[in-house]
PDB file of C-alpha atoms in Angstrom:
ATOM      1  CA  MET L   1       9.012  11.279 -12.283  1.00  0.00           C
ATOM      2  CA  LEU L   2       6.516  11.282  -9.443  1.00  0.00           C
ATOM      3  CA  HIS L   3       7.409  13.762  -6.684  1.00  0.00           C
ATOM      4  CA  HIS L   4       5.046  12.644  -3.905  1.00  0.00           C
ATOM      5  CA  VAL L   5       1.639  11.192  -3.073  1.00  0.00           C
ATOM      6  CA  GLU L   6      -0.410  12.356  -0.097  1.00  0.00           C
ATOM      7  CA  LEU L   7      -2.999  10.031   1.399  1.00  0.00           C
ATOM      8  CA  TRP L   8      -5.555  11.410   3.819  1.00  0.00           C
ATOM      9  CA  VAL L   9      -6.630   8.751   6.258  1.00  0.00           C
ATOM     10  CA  PRO L  10      -9.462   8.613   8.821  1.00  0.00           C
ATOM     11  CA  ASP L  11      -7.281   7.134  11.589  1.00  0.00           C
ATOM     12  CA  LEU L  12      -3.566   7.915  11.632  1.00  0.00           C
ATOM     13  CA  HIS L  13      -2.617   5.198  14.135  1.00  0.00           C
ATOM     14  CA  ARG L  14      -4.375   2.498  12.110  1.00  0.00           C
ATOM     15  CA  ALA L  15      -2.766   3.799   8.913  1.00  0.00           C
ATOM     16  CA  LEU L  16       0.678   3.787  10.486  1.00  0.00           C
ATOM     17  CA  ALA L  17       0.184   0.168  11.555  1.00  0.00           C
ATOM     18  CA  SER L  18      -0.672  -0.931   8.006  1.00  0.00           C
ATOM     19  CA  LEU L  19       0.633   1.589   5.460  1.00  0.00           C
ATOM     20  CA  GLY L  20       3.592   2.704   7.580  1.00  0.00           C
ATOM     21  CA  TRP L  21       4.646  -0.895   8.146  1.00  0.00           C
ATOM     22  CA  LEU L  22       4.353  -1.691   4.431  1.00  0.00           C
ATOM     23  CA  LEU L  23       6.352   1.334   3.308  1.00  0.00           C
ATOM     24  CA  GLN L  24       9.187   0.417   5.647  1.00  0.00           C
ATOM     25  CA  ALA L  25       9.036  -3.222   4.502  1.00  0.00           C
ATOM     26  CA  LEU L  26       9.372  -1.975   0.910  1.00  0.00           C
ATOM     27  CA  GLY L  27      12.507  -0.004   1.750  1.00  0.00           C
ATOM     28  CA  TYR L  28      11.057   3.463   2.305  1.00  0.00           C
ATOM     29  CA  ALA L  29      12.663   5.437   5.132  1.00  0.00           C
ATOM     30  CA  LEU L  30      10.791   7.693   7.518  1.00  0.00           C
ATOM     31  CA  TYR L  31      11.288  11.200   6.132  1.00  0.00           C
ATOM     32  CA  GLN L  32       9.114  13.602   8.153  1.00  0.00           C
ATOM     33  CA  SER L  33       6.852  13.394  11.209  1.00  0.00           C
ATOM     34  CA  TRP L  34       4.359  15.834  12.671  1.00  0.00           C
ATOM     35  CA  GLU L  35       1.347  15.550  14.943  1.00  0.00           C
ATOM     36  CA  GLY L  36      -1.108  14.731  12.147  1.00  0.00           C
ATOM     37  CA  GLY L  37       1.064  12.690   9.823  1.00  0.00           C
ATOM     38  CA  HIS L  38       4.267  11.112   8.603  1.00  0.00           C
ATOM     39  CA  SER L  39       6.049  10.723   5.305  1.00  0.00           C
ATOM     40  CA  TRP L  40       8.387   8.045   3.933  1.00  0.00           C
ATOM     41  CA  ARG L  41      10.929   8.521   1.174  1.00  0.00           C
ATOM     42  CA  LEU L  42      12.567   6.229  -1.352  1.00  0.00           C
ATOM     43  CA  GLY L  43      14.905   8.027  -3.714  1.00  0.00           C
ATOM     44  CA  PRO L  44      13.413  11.374  -4.729  1.00  0.00           C
ATOM     45  CA  THR L  45       9.809  10.244  -4.229  1.00  0.00           C
ATOM     46  CA  TYR L  46       7.949  10.337  -0.949  1.00  0.00           C
ATOM     47  CA  LEU L  47       4.552   9.251   0.321  1.00  0.00           C
ATOM     48  CA  VAL L  48       2.608  11.173   2.972  1.00  0.00           C
ATOM     49  CA  ILE L  49       0.026   9.706   5.334  1.00  0.00           C
ATOM     50  CA  GLU L  50      -1.976  12.396   7.066  1.00  0.00           C
ATOM     51  CA  GLN L  51      -5.085  12.603   9.224  1.00  0.00           C
ATOM     52  CA  SER L  52      -6.249  16.059   8.206  1.00  0.00           C
ATOM     53  CA  SER L  53      -8.795  18.104  10.110  1.00  0.00           C
ATOM     54  CA  ALA L  54     -10.183  19.085   6.689  1.00  0.00           C
ATOM     55  CA  LEU L  55     -11.454  15.553   5.884  1.00  0.00           C
ATOM     56  CA  THR L  56     -15.013  15.614   4.523  1.00  0.00           C
ATOM     57  CA  ALA L  57     -15.714  11.893   5.016  1.00  0.00           C
ATOM     58  CA  GLU L  58     -14.717   9.245   7.521  1.00  0.00           C
ATOM     59  CA  GLU L  59     -13.968   6.400   5.120  1.00  0.00           C
ATOM     60  CA  HIS L  60     -12.067   5.845   1.917  1.00  0.00           C
ATOM     61  CA  ASP L  61     -13.904   4.349  -1.053  1.00  0.00           C
ATOM     62  CA  ARG L  62     -11.503   3.251  -3.775  1.00  0.00           C
ATOM     63  CA  CYS L  63     -14.426   2.890  -6.213  1.00  0.00           C
ATOM     64  CA  ARG L  64     -15.235   6.606  -6.111  1.00  0.00           C
ATOM     65  CA  PRO L  65     -13.399   9.101  -8.321  1.00  0.00           C
ATOM     66  CA  GLY L  66      -9.873   9.573  -7.020  1.00  0.00           C
ATOM     67  CA  LEU L  67      -7.242   7.104  -5.923  1.00  0.00           C
ATOM     68  CA  ASN L  68      -8.093   3.456  -6.566  1.00  0.00           C
ATOM     69  CA  HIS L  69      -4.824   1.890  -5.412  1.00  0.00           C
ATOM     70  CA  LEU L  70      -1.058   2.204  -5.219  1.00  0.00           C
ATOM     71  CA  ALA L  71       1.129  -0.382  -6.968  1.00  0.00           C
ATOM     72  CA  PHE L  72       4.683  -1.117  -5.860  1.00  0.00           C
ATOM     73  CA  HIS L  73       7.466  -3.106  -7.496  1.00  0.00           C
ATOM     74  CA  VAL L  74       8.735  -6.015  -5.405  1.00  0.00           C
ATOM     75  CA  GLU L  75      11.882  -7.969  -6.238  1.00  0.00           C
ATOM     76  CA  ASP L  76      10.358 -11.388  -6.924  1.00  0.00           C
ATOM     77  CA  ALA L  77       7.555 -13.842  -6.165  1.00  0.00           C
ATOM     78  CA  THR L  78       9.197 -15.024  -2.946  1.00  0.00           C
ATOM     79  CA  THR L  79       9.279 -11.466  -1.632  1.00  0.00           C
ATOM     80  CA  VAL L  80       5.641 -10.941  -2.613  1.00  0.00           C
ATOM     81  CA  GLU L  81       4.629 -14.012  -0.628  1.00  0.00           C
ATOM     82  CA  LYS L  82       6.704 -13.026   2.425  1.00  0.00           C
ATOM     83  CA  LEU L  83       5.073  -9.592   2.420  1.00  0.00           C
ATOM     84  CA  VAL L  84       1.599 -11.124   2.097  1.00  0.00           C
ATOM     85  CA  ALA L  85       2.251 -13.474   5.022  1.00  0.00           C
ATOM     86  CA  ASN L  86       3.445 -10.611   7.230  1.00  0.00           C
ATOM     87  CA  ALA L  87       0.822  -8.127   6.021  1.00  0.00           C
ATOM     88  CA  ILE L  88      -1.983 -10.068   7.677  1.00  0.00           C
ATOM     89  CA  GLN L  89      -0.467  -9.161  11.063  1.00  0.00           C
ATOM     90  CA  HIS L  90      -0.486  -5.461  10.108  1.00  0.00           C
ATOM     91  CA  GLY L  91      -4.113  -4.904   9.172  1.00  0.00           C
ATOM     92  CA  TRP L  92      -4.046  -6.084   5.548  1.00  0.00           C
ATOM     93  CA  HIS L  93      -6.379  -8.605   3.891  1.00  0.00           C
ATOM     94  CA  LEU L  94      -5.620 -10.494   0.685  1.00  0.00           C
ATOM     95  CA  MET L  95      -8.037  -9.569  -2.084  1.00  0.00           C
ATOM     96  CA  PHE L  96      -9.075 -12.096  -4.741  1.00  0.00           C
ATOM     97  CA  PRO L  97      -7.578 -15.059  -2.817  1.00  0.00           C
ATOM     98  CA  GLU L  98      -9.111 -17.563  -5.241  1.00  0.00           C
ATOM     99  CA  ARG L  99      -7.021 -16.041  -8.063  1.00  0.00           C
ATOM    100  CA  HIS L 100      -3.868 -15.153  -6.109  1.00  0.00           C
ATOM    101  CA  PRO L 101      -1.157 -14.561  -7.305  1.00  0.00           C
ATOM    102  CA  TYR L 102      -2.426 -14.175 -10.873  1.00  0.00           C
ATOM    103  CA  ALA L 103      -5.500 -11.999 -10.281  1.00  0.00           C
ATOM    104  CA  GLY L 104      -4.018  -9.474 -12.716  1.00  0.00           C
ATOM    105  CA  GLY L 105      -3.412 -12.028 -15.464  1.00  0.00           C
ATOM    106  CA  SER L 106      -1.306 -15.095 -16.151  1.00  0.00           C
ATOM    107  CA  GLN L 107       1.908 -13.105 -16.741  1.00  0.00           C
ATOM    108  CA  HIS L 108       1.410 -10.731 -13.785  1.00  0.00           C
ATOM    109  CA  TYR L 109       2.551 -12.162 -10.428  1.00  0.00           C
ATOM    110  CA  ALA L 110       1.137  -9.840  -7.797  1.00  0.00           C
ATOM    111  CA  ALA L 111      -0.689  -9.585  -4.500  1.00  0.00           C
ATOM    112  CA  TYR L 112      -3.645  -7.277  -4.022  1.00  0.00           C
ATOM    113  CA  LEU L 113      -4.083  -6.186  -0.416  1.00  0.00           C
ATOM    114  CA  GLU L 114      -6.689  -4.015   1.281  1.00  0.00           C
ATOM    115  CA  ASN L 115      -6.380  -2.540   4.767  1.00  0.00           C
ATOM    116  CA  ASP L 116      -9.128  -1.954   7.312  1.00  0.00           C
ATOM    117  CA  ASP L 117      -9.697   1.569   5.959  1.00  0.00           C
ATOM    118  CA  GLY L 118     -10.271   0.357   2.392  1.00  0.00           C
ATOM    119  CA  PHE L 119      -6.929   1.411   0.906  1.00  0.00           C
ATOM    120  CA  GLU L 120      -5.646  -1.033  -1.703  1.00  0.00           C
ATOM    121  CA  VAL L 121      -2.057  -1.765  -2.646  1.00  0.00           C
ATOM    122  CA  GLU L 122      -0.708  -4.030  -5.351  1.00  0.00           C
ATOM    123  CA  LEU L 123       2.665  -5.712  -4.867  1.00  0.00           C
ATOM    124  CA  VAL L 124       4.053  -6.632  -8.283  1.00  0.00           C
ATOM    125  CA  ALA L 125       6.958  -9.081  -8.665  1.00  0.00           C
ATOM    126  CA  ILE L 126       9.552  -7.663 -11.059  1.00  0.00           C
ATOM    127  CA  ASN L 127      11.276 -11.007 -11.629  1.00  0.00           C
ATOM    128  CA  SER L 128       8.822 -13.855 -11.732  1.00  0.00           C
ATOM    129  CA  PRO L 129       7.846 -16.539 -14.191  1.00  0.00           C
ATOM    130  CA  GLY L 130       4.323 -16.359 -15.526  1.00  0.00           C
ATOM    131  CA  ARG L 131       1.741 -19.045 -14.901  1.00  0.00           C
ATOM    132  CA  LYS L 132       2.206 -22.113 -17.021  1.00  0.00           C
TER     133      LYS L 132
END
C-alpha cells in the first residue's frame, strides 16, 4: 500500500488553490501544515504539497522523467462531472476536451485535468457505464 506522495511545487499558494481544493473535494483531510507546505490524509495514505527551497527548477514538466500524473478514484460519472465543473474555478483546465470523458478509452470514464503549474490529475469513475 502506498504510504505517501510528496509533490514539490513552484508556488505553494497556487498549489493550495488547485491541488489543496481537489484533495479536500475528494475526501482527504488536512493532516499537517508548516510554513512551506501542507499534507492531506485519506486512510493511511497522505499527500504532501511543499514549496521547497531546494527546488532546482521553477516549473513542472510531466513529460520529463518523474511523475506524469496522479489518478484518483471517484464514485461515478456524475461526481466526475461535478468535480470538472468546479475545478475550472480552482485553476484546473480540462485536457483532451474533444474526447472527454472517454480520452482513456471507451470503457474508461475519466476526466484529465491540468493546473496552471502543469500538474495533471485523472479522475476515474469507479461506477460508470462504458461508451455505447
